[in-house]
Amino acid sequence: RGTDRASEAGTSPAPPSSQDMDSALLLDLTDARDAPWRAALDRSGVHLGAACDGHKLVQCTIDASATRLVCLASRMPAELAAALAGWDGAPPLSVLLLTPPGPIGVDDARLALACGVHHWQALRAGADGAVAAADVESALALAEALRSHDAALRRSTARAHEQLDERKWVDRAKGVLMAARGLGEDAAFRLLRGAAMSVNLRIGELA
């Protein structure tokens, strides 16, 4: 990758593009105890995003220009849960939680998922005192992939609910026609289908 090649050549990594900077937000919830890890993360050379206040997180994404949120914390703090609560578990961008090395508890993992965190990665500094750029970039890529997968599942679920609702309305409409005109189920359905085609609507929309 570009960052790795720059390091091997003995030069500084290329600065992030303006598009990358505009599309990324950084919520830093680390404290003084995390300072050594935070410094090691900075030495990776990977731009994580423009600093954002957790109390204004939803407002920062209203214009839809931000496509990812990187959260830095020592674990899954209540402050992060509160900041993400405005999205009710369905953030409009990928959410990556980066923490210092250490075990991830089951309860914290469940809370992170419920809050809409797409990926939680504990990062360790190497012998050179820096977190590897490849590890950071891999975590970013995985968070985005999981966000896309989650969004596809939500769309699929929404379509399934819509189809189920339409089926219910169609069944009710057939029942009304069967009772009012003395039709059989197939005849009532054909009548509905013909009426829907005549006005260029789906049967469920007509019903």
mmCIF file with all atom_site columns, C-alpha atoms in Angstrom, residues 1-200:
data_model
loop_
_atom_site.group_PDB
_atom_site.id
_atom_site.type_symbol
_atom_site.label_atom_id
_atom_site.label_alt_id
_atom_site.label_comp_id
_atom_site.label_asym_id
_atom_site.label_entity_id
_atom_site.label_seq_id
_atom_site.pdbx_PDB_ins_code
_atom_site.Cartn_x
_atom_site.Cartn_y
_atom_site.Cartn_z
_atom_site.occupancy
_atom_site.B_iso_or_equiv
_atom_site.pdbx_formal_charge
_atom_site.auth_seq_id
_atom_site.auth_comp_id
_atom_site.auth_asym_id
_atom_site.auth_atom_id
_atom_site.pdbx_PDB_model_num
ATOM 1   C CA . ARG A 1 1   ? 0.000   0.000   0.000   1.00 0.00 ? 1   ARG A CA 1
ATOM 2   C CA . GLY A 1 2   ? 0.993   3.629   -0.399  1.00 0.00 ? 2   GLY A CA 1
ATOM 3   C CA . THR A 1 3   ? 1.779   4.116   3.266   1.00 0.00 ? 3   THR A CA 1
ATOM 4   C CA . ASP A 1 4   ? 3.893   0.974   3.424   1.00 0.00 ? 4   ASP A CA 1
ATOM 5   C CA . ARG A 1 5   ? 5.800   1.808   0.240   1.00 0.00 ? 5   ARG A CA 1
ATOM 6   C CA . ALA A 1 6   ? 6.536   5.292   1.548   1.00 0.00 ? 6   ALA A CA 1
ATOM 7   C CA . SER A 1 7   ? 7.859   3.845   4.797   1.00 0.00 ? 7   SER A CA 1
ATOM 8   C CA . GLU A 1 8   ? 10.084  1.392   2.932   1.00 0.00 ? 8   GLU A CA 1
ATOM 9   C CA . ALA A 1 9   ? 11.461  4.217   0.817   1.00 0.00 ? 9   ALA A CA 1
ATOM 10  C CA . GLY A 1 10  ? 12.282  6.222   3.904   1.00 0.00 ? 10  GLY A CA 1
ATOM 11  C CA . THR A 1 11  ? 9.869   9.029   3.101   1.00 0.00 ? 11  THR A CA 1
ATOM 12  C CA . SER A 1 12  ? 6.775   10.353  4.818   1.00 0.00 ? 12  SER A CA 1
ATOM 13  C CA . PRO A 1 13  ? 3.439   8.848   3.743   1.00 0.00 ? 13  PRO A CA 1
ATOM 14  C CA . ALA A 1 14  ? 1.410   10.851  1.277   1.00 0.00 ? 14  ALA A CA 1
ATOM 15  C CA . PRO A 1 15  ? -1.078  13.199  2.964   1.00 0.00 ? 15  PRO A CA 1
ATOM 16  C CA . PRO A 1 16  ? -4.723  12.155  2.796   1.00 0.00 ? 16  PRO A CA 1
ATOM 17  C CA . SER A 1 17  ? -6.770  13.568  -0.052  1.00 0.00 ? 17  SER A CA 1
ATOM 18  C CA . SER A 1 18  ? -9.286  16.308  0.668   1.00 0.00 ? 18  SER A CA 1
ATOM 19  C CA . GLN A 1 19  ? -12.046 13.844  -0.234  1.00 0.00 ? 19  GLN A CA 1
ATOM 20  C CA . ASP A 1 20  ? -10.855 11.365  2.419   1.00 0.00 ? 20  ASP A CA 1
ATOM 21  C CA . MET A 1 21  ? -10.642 14.120  5.021   1.00 0.00 ? 21  MET A CA 1
ATOM 22  C CA . ASP A 1 22  ? -14.125 15.399  4.213   1.00 0.00 ? 22  ASP A CA 1
ATOM 23  C CA . SER A 1 23  ? -15.699 11.936  4.341   1.00 0.00 ? 23  SER A CA 1
ATOM 24  C CA . ALA A 1 24  ? -14.248 10.771  7.667   1.00 0.00 ? 24  ALA A CA 1
ATOM 25  C CA . LEU A 1 25  ? -15.045 11.773  11.248  1.00 0.00 ? 25  LEU A CA 1
ATOM 26  C CA . LEU A 1 26  ? -12.981 11.035  14.340  1.00 0.00 ? 26  LEU A CA 1
ATOM 27  C CA . LEU A 1 27  ? -14.482 10.715  17.818  1.00 0.00 ? 27  LEU A CA 1
ATOM 28  C CA . ASP A 1 28  ? -11.594 10.548  20.284  1.00 0.00 ? 28  ASP A CA 1
ATOM 29  C CA . LEU A 1 29  ? -12.661 9.367   23.740  1.00 0.00 ? 29  LEU A CA 1
ATOM 30  C CA . THR A 1 30  ? -9.200  8.381   24.948  1.00 0.00 ? 30  THR A CA 1
ATOM 31  C CA . ASP A 1 31  ? -7.739  9.856   28.132  1.00 0.00 ? 31  ASP A CA 1
ATOM 32  C CA . ALA A 1 32  ? -4.273  10.422  29.580  1.00 0.00 ? 32  ALA A CA 1
ATOM 33  C CA . ARG A 1 33  ? -3.835  6.718   30.334  1.00 0.00 ? 33  ARG A CA 1
ATOM 34  C CA . ASP A 1 34  ? -4.209  5.963   26.643  1.00 0.00 ? 34  ASP A CA 1
ATOM 35  C CA . ALA A 1 35  ? -1.642  8.563   25.548  1.00 0.00 ? 35  ALA A CA 1
ATOM 36  C CA . PRO A 1 36  ? 1.146   6.060   24.619  1.00 0.00 ? 36  PRO A CA 1
ATOM 37  C CA . TRP A 1 37  ? -1.267  3.991   22.523  1.00 0.00 ? 37  TRP A CA 1
ATOM 38  C CA . ARG A 1 38  ? -2.733  7.110   20.940  1.00 0.00 ? 38  ARG A CA 1
ATOM 39  C CA . ALA A 1 39  ? 0.756   8.273   19.975  1.00 0.00 ? 39  ALA A CA 1
ATOM 40  C CA . ALA A 1 40  ? 1.531   4.846   18.482  1.00 0.00 ? 40  ALA A CA 1
ATOM 41  C CA . LEU A 1 41  ? -1.676  5.071   16.442  1.00 0.00 ? 41  LEU A CA 1
ATOM 42  C CA . ASP A 1 42  ? -0.709  8.517   15.167  1.00 0.00 ? 42  ASP A CA 1
ATOM 43  C CA . ARG A 1 43  ? 2.629   7.109   14.040  1.00 0.00 ? 43  ARG A CA 1
ATOM 44  C CA . SER A 1 44  ? 0.798   4.721   11.707  1.00 0.00 ? 44  SER A CA 1
ATOM 45  C CA . GLY A 1 45  ? 0.420   7.673   9.353   1.00 0.00 ? 45  GLY A CA 1
ATOM 46  C CA . VAL A 1 46  ? -3.195  6.798   8.538   1.00 0.00 ? 46  VAL A CA 1
ATOM 47  C CA . HIS A 1 47  ? -5.610  9.727   8.547   1.00 0.00 ? 47  HIS A CA 1
ATOM 48  C CA . LEU A 1 48  ? -8.586  8.746   10.686  1.00 0.00 ? 48  LEU A CA 1
ATOM 49  C CA . GLY A 1 49  ? -10.846 11.752  10.154  1.00 0.00 ? 49  GLY A CA 1
ATOM 50  C CA . ALA A 1 50  ? -11.760 15.242  11.232  1.00 0.00 ? 50  ALA A CA 1
ATOM 51  C CA . ALA A 1 51  ? -12.339 15.630  14.964  1.00 0.00 ? 51  ALA A CA 1
ATOM 52  C CA . CYS A 1 52  ? -15.999 15.631  15.960  1.00 0.00 ? 52  CYS A CA 1
ATOM 53  C CA . ASP A 1 53  ? -17.740 16.331  19.271  1.00 0.00 ? 53  ASP A CA 1
ATOM 54  C CA . GLY A 1 54  ? -19.733 13.337  20.495  1.00 0.00 ? 54  GLY A CA 1
ATOM 55  C CA . HIS A 1 55  ? -22.592 15.616  21.560  1.00 0.00 ? 55  HIS A CA 1
ATOM 56  C CA . LYS A 1 56  ? -22.900 16.895  17.980  1.00 0.00 ? 56  LYS A CA 1
ATOM 57  C CA . LEU A 1 57  ? -22.285 13.620  16.169  1.00 0.00 ? 57  LEU A CA 1
ATOM 58  C CA . VAL A 1 58  ? -25.688 13.375  14.489  1.00 0.00 ? 58  VAL A CA 1
ATOM 59  C CA . GLN A 1 59  ? -25.508 17.024  13.395  1.00 0.00 ? 59  GLN A CA 1
ATOM 60  C CA . CYS A 1 60  ? -22.073 16.381  11.863  1.00 0.00 ? 60  CYS A CA 1
ATOM 61  C CA . THR A 1 61  ? -23.592 13.789  9.509   1.00 0.00 ? 61  THR A CA 1
ATOM 62  C CA . ILE A 1 62  ? -26.789 15.571  8.488   1.00 0.00 ? 62  ILE A CA 1
ATOM 63  C CA . ASP A 1 63  ? -25.369 16.655  5.114   1.00 0.00 ? 63  ASP A CA 1
ATOM 64  C CA . ALA A 1 64  ? -24.466 12.998  4.345   1.00 0.00 ? 64  ALA A CA 1
ATOM 65  C CA . SER A 1 65  ? -20.921 13.917  3.264   1.00 0.00 ? 65  SER A CA 1
ATOM 66  C CA . ALA A 1 66  ? -19.319 11.771  5.976   1.00 0.00 ? 66  ALA A CA 1
ATOM 67  C CA . THR A 1 67  ? -19.027 8.096   5.057   1.00 0.00 ? 67  THR A CA 1
ATOM 68  C CA . ARG A 1 68  ? -17.152 6.735   8.057   1.00 0.00 ? 68  ARG A CA 1
ATOM 69  C CA . LEU A 1 69  ? -16.749 7.348   11.765  1.00 0.00 ? 69  LEU A CA 1
ATOM 70  C CA . VAL A 1 70  ? -13.693 6.191   13.681  1.00 0.00 ? 70  VAL A CA 1
ATOM 71  C CA . CYS A 1 71  ? -14.052 6.055   17.461  1.00 0.00 ? 71  CYS A CA 1
ATOM 72  C CA . LEU A 1 72  ? -11.025 5.841   19.735  1.00 0.00 ? 72  LEU A CA 1
ATOM 73  C CA . ALA A 1 73  ? -11.537 4.635   23.303  1.00 0.00 ? 73  ALA A CA 1
ATOM 74  C CA . SER A 1 74  ? -10.031 2.349   25.905  1.00 0.00 ? 74  SER A CA 1
ATOM 75  C CA . ARG A 1 75  ? -13.123 0.107   25.676  1.00 0.00 ? 75  ARG A CA 1
ATOM 76  C CA . MET A 1 76  ? -16.861 0.544   24.916  1.00 0.00 ? 76  MET A CA 1
ATOM 77  C CA . PRO A 1 77  ? -17.630 3.560   27.147  1.00 0.00 ? 77  PRO A CA 1
ATOM 78  C CA . ALA A 1 78  ? -21.075 4.838   28.069  1.00 0.00 ? 78  ALA A CA 1
ATOM 79  C CA . GLU A 1 79  ? -20.091 8.132   26.417  1.00 0.00 ? 79  GLU A CA 1
ATOM 80  C CA . LEU A 1 80  ? -19.776 6.381   23.066  1.00 0.00 ? 80  LEU A CA 1
ATOM 81  C CA . ALA A 1 81  ? -23.104 4.585   23.513  1.00 0.00 ? 81  ALA A CA 1
ATOM 82  C CA . ALA A 1 82  ? -24.733 7.952   24.229  1.00 0.00 ? 82  ALA A CA 1
ATOM 83  C CA . ALA A 1 83  ? -23.127 9.551   21.163  1.00 0.00 ? 83  ALA A CA 1
ATOM 84  C CA . LEU A 1 84  ? -24.390 6.762   18.880  1.00 0.00 ? 84  LEU A CA 1
ATOM 85  C CA . ALA A 1 85  ? -27.850 6.574   20.452  1.00 0.00 ? 85  ALA A CA 1
ATOM 86  C CA . GLY A 1 86  ? -29.263 9.181   18.063  1.00 0.00 ? 86  GLY A CA 1
ATOM 87  C CA . TRP A 1 87  ? -29.117 6.652   15.212  1.00 0.00 ? 87  TRP A CA 1
ATOM 88  C CA . ASP A 1 88  ? -31.007 3.932   17.091  1.00 0.00 ? 88  ASP A CA 1
ATOM 89  C CA . GLY A 1 89  ? -28.577 1.221   16.029  1.00 0.00 ? 89  GLY A CA 1
ATOM 90  C CA . ALA A 1 90  ? -28.611 2.134   12.324  1.00 0.00 ? 90  ALA A CA 1
ATOM 91  C CA . PRO A 1 91  ? -25.888 4.735   11.655  1.00 0.00 ? 91  PRO A CA 1
ATOM 92  C CA . PRO A 1 92  ? -25.769 6.207   8.130   1.00 0.00 ? 92  PRO A CA 1
ATOM 93  C CA . LEU A 1 93  ? -22.017 5.619   7.853   1.00 0.00 ? 93  LEU A CA 1
ATOM 94  C CA . SER A 1 94  ? -19.519 2.930   8.785   1.00 0.00 ? 94  SER A CA 1
ATOM 95  C CA . VAL A 1 95  ? -18.569 2.957   12.471  1.00 0.00 ? 95  VAL A CA 1
ATOM 96  C CA . LEU A 1 96  ? -15.191 1.580   13.546  1.00 0.00 ? 96  LEU A CA 1
ATOM 97  C CA . LEU A 1 97  ? -14.113 1.339   17.182  1.00 0.00 ? 97  LEU A CA 1
ATOM 98  C CA . LEU A 1 98  ? -10.364 1.218   17.764  1.00 0.00 ? 98  LEU A CA 1
ATOM 99  C CA . THR A 1 99  ? -9.038  0.359   21.224  1.00 0.00 ? 99  THR A CA 1
ATOM 100 C CA . PRO A 1 100 ? -5.699  -0.520  22.827  1.00 0.00 ? 100 PRO A CA 1
ATOM 101 C CA . PRO A 1 101 ? -4.828  -4.233  22.976  1.00 0.00 ? 101 PRO A CA 1
ATOM 102 C CA . GLY A 1 102 ? -6.839  -6.212  25.480  1.00 0.00 ? 102 GLY A CA 1
ATOM 103 C CA . PRO A 1 103 ? -9.752  -8.622  25.784  1.00 0.00 ? 103 PRO A CA 1
ATOM 104 C CA . ILE A 1 104 ? -13.182 -7.575  24.535  1.00 0.00 ? 104 ILE A CA 1
ATOM 105 C CA . GLY A 1 105 ? -15.917 -8.569  26.974  1.00 0.00 ? 105 GLY A CA 1
ATOM 106 C CA . VAL A 1 106 ? -19.128 -10.162 25.759  1.00 0.00 ? 106 VAL A CA 1
ATOM 107 C CA . ASP A 1 107 ? -21.326 -7.480  27.330  1.00 0.00 ? 107 ASP A CA 1
ATOM 108 C CA . ASP A 1 108 ? -19.278 -4.684  25.765  1.00 0.00 ? 108 ASP A CA 1
ATOM 109 C CA . ALA A 1 109 ? -19.378 -6.435  22.386  1.00 0.00 ? 109 ALA A CA 1
ATOM 110 C CA . ARG A 1 110 ? -23.156 -6.767  22.570  1.00 0.00 ? 110 ARG A CA 1
ATOM 111 C CA . LEU A 1 111 ? -23.502 -3.117  23.513  1.00 0.00 ? 111 LEU A CA 1
ATOM 112 C CA . ALA A 1 112 ? -21.271 -2.083  20.611  1.00 0.00 ? 112 ALA A CA 1
ATOM 113 C CA . LEU A 1 113 ? -23.370 -4.074  18.145  1.00 0.00 ? 113 LEU A CA 1
ATOM 114 C CA . ALA A 1 114 ? -26.608 -2.683  19.550  1.00 0.00 ? 114 ALA A CA 1
ATOM 115 C CA . CYS A 1 115 ? -25.261 0.855   19.155  1.00 0.00 ? 115 CYS A CA 1
ATOM 116 C CA . GLY A 1 116 ? -24.359 0.292   15.506  1.00 0.00 ? 116 GLY A CA 1
ATOM 117 C CA . VAL A 1 117 ? -20.599 -0.301  15.726  1.00 0.00 ? 117 VAL A CA 1
ATOM 118 C CA . HIS A 1 118 ? -19.740 -2.287  12.608  1.00 0.00 ? 118 HIS A CA 1
ATOM 119 C CA . HIS A 1 119 ? -16.281 -3.424  13.683  1.00 0.00 ? 119 HIS A CA 1
ATOM 120 C CA . TRP A 1 120 ? -14.228 -3.309  16.872  1.00 0.00 ? 120 TRP A CA 1
ATOM 121 C CA . GLN A 1 121 ? -10.489 -3.695  16.468  1.00 0.00 ? 121 GLN A CA 1
ATOM 122 C CA . ALA A 1 122 ? -7.912  -3.775  19.268  1.00 0.00 ? 122 ALA A CA 1
ATOM 123 C CA . LEU A 1 123 ? -4.607  -2.512  17.876  1.00 0.00 ? 123 LEU A CA 1
ATOM 124 C CA . ARG A 1 124 ? -1.133  -3.195  19.239  1.00 0.00 ? 124 ARG A CA 1
ATOM 125 C CA . ALA A 1 125 ? 1.984   -1.147  18.565  1.00 0.00 ? 125 ALA A CA 1
ATOM 126 C CA . GLY A 1 126 ? 4.893   -2.931  16.910  1.00 0.00 ? 126 GLY A CA 1
ATOM 127 C CA . ALA A 1 127 ? 8.527   -3.029  17.978  1.00 0.00 ? 127 ALA A CA 1
ATOM 128 C CA . ASP A 1 128 ? 9.031   0.340   16.297  1.00 0.00 ? 128 ASP A CA 1
ATOM 129 C CA . GLY A 1 129 ? 6.479   1.940   18.624  1.00 0.00 ? 129 GLY A CA 1
ATOM 130 C CA . ALA A 1 130 ? 3.894   2.440   15.874  1.00 0.00 ? 130 ALA A CA 1
ATOM 131 C CA . VAL A 1 131 ? 0.654   0.709   15.021  1.00 0.00 ? 131 VAL A CA 1
ATOM 132 C CA . ALA A 1 132 ? 1.019   -0.844  11.564  1.00 0.00 ? 132 ALA A CA 1
ATOM 133 C CA . ALA A 1 133 ? -0.712  1.175   8.862   1.00 0.00 ? 133 ALA A CA 1
ATOM 134 C CA . ALA A 1 134 ? -1.894  -2.061  7.236   1.00 0.00 ? 134 ALA A CA 1
ATOM 135 C CA . ASP A 1 135 ? -3.705  -3.055  10.448  1.00 0.00 ? 135 ASP A CA 1
ATOM 136 C CA . VAL A 1 136 ? -5.527  0.286   10.601  1.00 0.00 ? 136 VAL A CA 1
ATOM 137 C CA . GLU A 1 137 ? -6.449  0.219   6.925   1.00 0.00 ? 137 GLU A CA 1
ATOM 138 C CA . SER A 1 138 ? -7.693  -3.374  7.205   1.00 0.00 ? 138 SER A CA 1
ATOM 139 C CA . ALA A 1 139 ? -9.938  -2.391  10.122  1.00 0.00 ? 139 ALA A CA 1
ATOM 140 C CA . LEU A 1 140 ? -11.320 0.540   8.126   1.00 0.00 ? 140 LEU A CA 1
ATOM 141 C CA . ALA A 1 141 ? -12.024 -1.699  5.137   1.00 0.00 ? 141 ALA A CA 1
ATOM 142 C CA . LEU A 1 142 ? -13.714 -4.349  7.259   1.00 0.00 ? 142 LEU A CA 1
ATOM 143 C CA . ALA A 1 143 ? -15.949 -1.778  8.962   1.00 0.00 ? 143 ALA A CA 1
ATOM 144 C CA . GLU A 1 144 ? -17.061 -0.449  5.576   1.00 0.00 ? 144 GLU A CA 1
ATOM 145 C CA . ALA A 1 145 ? -17.702 -3.959  4.230   1.00 0.00 ? 145 ALA A CA 1
ATOM 146 C CA . LEU A 1 146 ? -19.801 -4.830  7.270   1.00 0.00 ? 146 LEU A CA 1
ATOM 147 C CA . ARG A 1 147 ? -21.740 -1.563  6.960   1.00 0.00 ? 147 ARG A CA 1
ATOM 148 C CA . SER A 1 148 ? -22.581 -2.376  3.336   1.00 0.00 ? 148 SER A CA 1
ATOM 149 C CA . HIS A 1 149 ? -23.645 -5.882  4.327   1.00 0.00 ? 149 HIS A CA 1
ATOM 150 C CA . ASP A 1 150 ? -25.773 -4.553  7.185   1.00 0.00 ? 150 ASP A CA 1
ATOM 151 C CA . ALA A 1 151 ? -27.428 -1.994  4.898   1.00 0.00 ? 151 ALA A CA 1
ATOM 152 C CA . ALA A 1 152 ? -28.254 -4.709  2.350   1.00 0.00 ? 152 ALA A CA 1
ATOM 153 C CA . LEU A 1 153 ? -29.824 -6.869  5.059   1.00 0.00 ? 153 LEU A CA 1
ATOM 154 C CA . ARG A 1 154 ? -31.917 -3.932  6.288   1.00 0.00 ? 154 ARG A CA 1
ATOM 155 C CA . ARG A 1 155 ? -33.146 -3.219  2.751   1.00 0.00 ? 155 ARG A CA 1
ATOM 156 C CA . SER A 1 156 ? -33.979 -6.876  2.231   1.00 0.00 ? 156 SER A CA 1
ATOM 157 C CA . THR A 1 157 ? -35.873 -7.014  5.515   1.00 0.00 ? 157 THR A CA 1
ATOM 158 C CA . ALA A 1 158 ? -37.785 -3.844  4.662   1.00 0.00 ? 158 ALA A CA 1
ATOM 159 C CA . ARG A 1 159 ? -38.786 -5.272  1.256   1.00 0.00 ? 159 ARG A CA 1
ATOM 160 C CA . ALA A 1 160 ? -39.929 -8.508  2.890   1.00 0.00 ? 160 ALA A CA 1
ATOM 161 C CA . HIS A 1 161 ? -42.147 -6.546  5.306   1.00 0.00 ? 161 HIS A CA 1
ATOM 162 C CA . GLU A 1 162 ? -43.576 -4.500  2.425   1.00 0.00 ? 162 GLU A CA 1
ATOM 163 C CA . GLN A 1 163 ? -44.342 -7.634  0.444   1.00 0.00 ? 163 GLN A CA 1
ATOM 164 C CA . LEU A 1 164 ? -46.003 -9.222  3.464   1.00 0.00 ? 164 LEU A CA 1
ATOM 165 C CA . ASP A 1 165 ? -48.138 -6.124  4.022   1.00 0.00 ? 165 ASP A CA 1
ATOM 166 C CA . GLU A 1 166 ? -49.132 -6.064  0.351   1.00 0.00 ? 166 GLU A CA 1
ATOM 167 C CA . ARG A 1 167 ? -50.070 -9.745  0.488   1.00 0.00 ? 167 ARG A CA 1
ATOM 168 C CA . LYS A 1 168 ? -52.330 -9.044  3.455   1.00 0.00 ? 168 LYS A CA 1
ATOM 169 C CA . TRP A 1 169 ? -54.084 -6.207  1.604   1.00 0.00 ? 169 TRP A CA 1
ATOM 170 C CA . VAL A 1 170 ? -54.468 -8.351  -1.505  1.00 0.00 ? 170 VAL A CA 1
ATOM 171 C CA . ASP A 1 171 ? -56.038 -11.156 0.538   1.00 0.00 ? 171 ASP A CA 1
ATOM 172 C CA . ARG A 1 172 ? -58.437 -8.666  2.140   1.00 0.00 ? 172 ARG A CA 1
ATOM 173 C CA . ALA A 1 173 ? -59.372 -7.202  -1.243  1.00 0.00 ? 173 ALA A CA 1
ATOM 174 C CA . LYS A 1 174 ? -59.986 -10.679 -2.654  1.00 0.00 ? 174 LYS A CA 1
ATOM 175 C CA . GLY A 1 175 ? -62.192 -11.451 0.311   1.00 0.00 ? 175 GLY A CA 1
ATOM 176 C CA . VAL A 1 176 ? -64.264 -8.317  -0.286  1.00 0.00 ? 176 VAL A CA 1
ATOM 177 C CA . LEU A 1 177 ? -64.730 -9.148  -3.997  1.00 0.00 ? 177 LEU A CA 1
ATOM 178 C CA . MET A 1 178 ? -65.562 -12.771 -3.244  1.00 0.00 ? 178 MET A CA 1
ATOM 179 C CA . ALA A 1 179 ? -68.233 -11.733 -0.751  1.00 0.00 ? 179 ALA A CA 1
ATOM 180 C CA . ALA A 1 180 ? -69.642 -8.817  -2.770  1.00 0.00 ? 180 ALA A CA 1
ATOM 181 C CA . ARG A 1 181 ? -69.728 -10.494 -6.204  1.00 0.00 ? 181 ARG A CA 1
ATOM 182 C CA . GLY A 1 182 ? -69.892 -14.154 -5.337  1.00 0.00 ? 182 GLY A CA 1
ATOM 183 C CA . LEU A 1 183 ? -66.562 -14.846 -7.026  1.00 0.00 ? 183 LEU A CA 1
ATOM 184 C CA . GLY A 1 184 ? -64.105 -17.639 -6.394  1.00 0.00 ? 184 GLY A CA 1
ATOM 185 C CA . GLU A 1 185 ? -60.610 -16.843 -5.158  1.00 0.00 ? 185 GLU A CA 1
ATOM 186 C CA . ASP A 1 186 ? -58.983 -17.204 -8.592  1.00 0.00 ? 186 ASP A CA 1
ATOM 187 C CA . ALA A 1 187 ? -61.600 -15.042 -10.281 1.00 0.00 ? 187 ALA A CA 1
ATOM 188 C CA . ALA A 1 188 ? -61.268 -12.365 -7.623  1.00 0.00 ? 188 ALA A CA 1
ATOM 189 C CA . PHE A 1 189 ? -57.501 -12.359 -8.079  1.00 0.00 ? 189 PHE A CA 1
ATOM 190 C CA . ARG A 1 190 ? -57.817 -12.065 -11.876 1.00 0.00 ? 190 ARG A CA 1
ATOM 191 C CA . LEU A 1 191 ? -60.160 -9.119  -11.438 1.00 0.00 ? 191 LEU A CA 1
ATOM 192 C CA . LEU A 1 192 ? -57.681 -7.400  -9.127  1.00 0.00 ? 192 LEU A CA 1
ATOM 193 C CA . ARG A 1 193 ? -54.797 -8.112  -11.487 1.00 0.00 ? 193 ARG A CA 1
ATOM 194 C CA . GLY A 1 194 ? -56.674 -6.694  -14.466 1.00 0.00 ? 194 GLY A CA 1
ATOM 195 C CA . ALA A 1 195 ? -57.627 -3.554  -12.557 1.00 0.00 ? 195 ALA A CA 1
ATOM 196 C CA . ALA A 1 196 ? -54.012 -3.077  -11.437 1.00 0.00 ? 196 ALA A CA 1
ATOM 197 C CA . MET A 1 197 ? -52.666 -3.473  -14.979 1.00 0.00 ? 197 MET A CA 1
ATOM 198 C CA . SER A 1 198 ? -55.176 -0.951  -16.321 1.00 0.00 ? 198 SER A CA 1
ATOM 199 C CA . VAL A 1 199 ? -53.776 1.779   -14.050 1.00 0.00 ? 199 VAL A CA 1
ATOM 200 C CA . ASN A 1 200 ? -50.132 0.563   -14.144 1.00 0.00 ? 200 ASN A CA 1
#
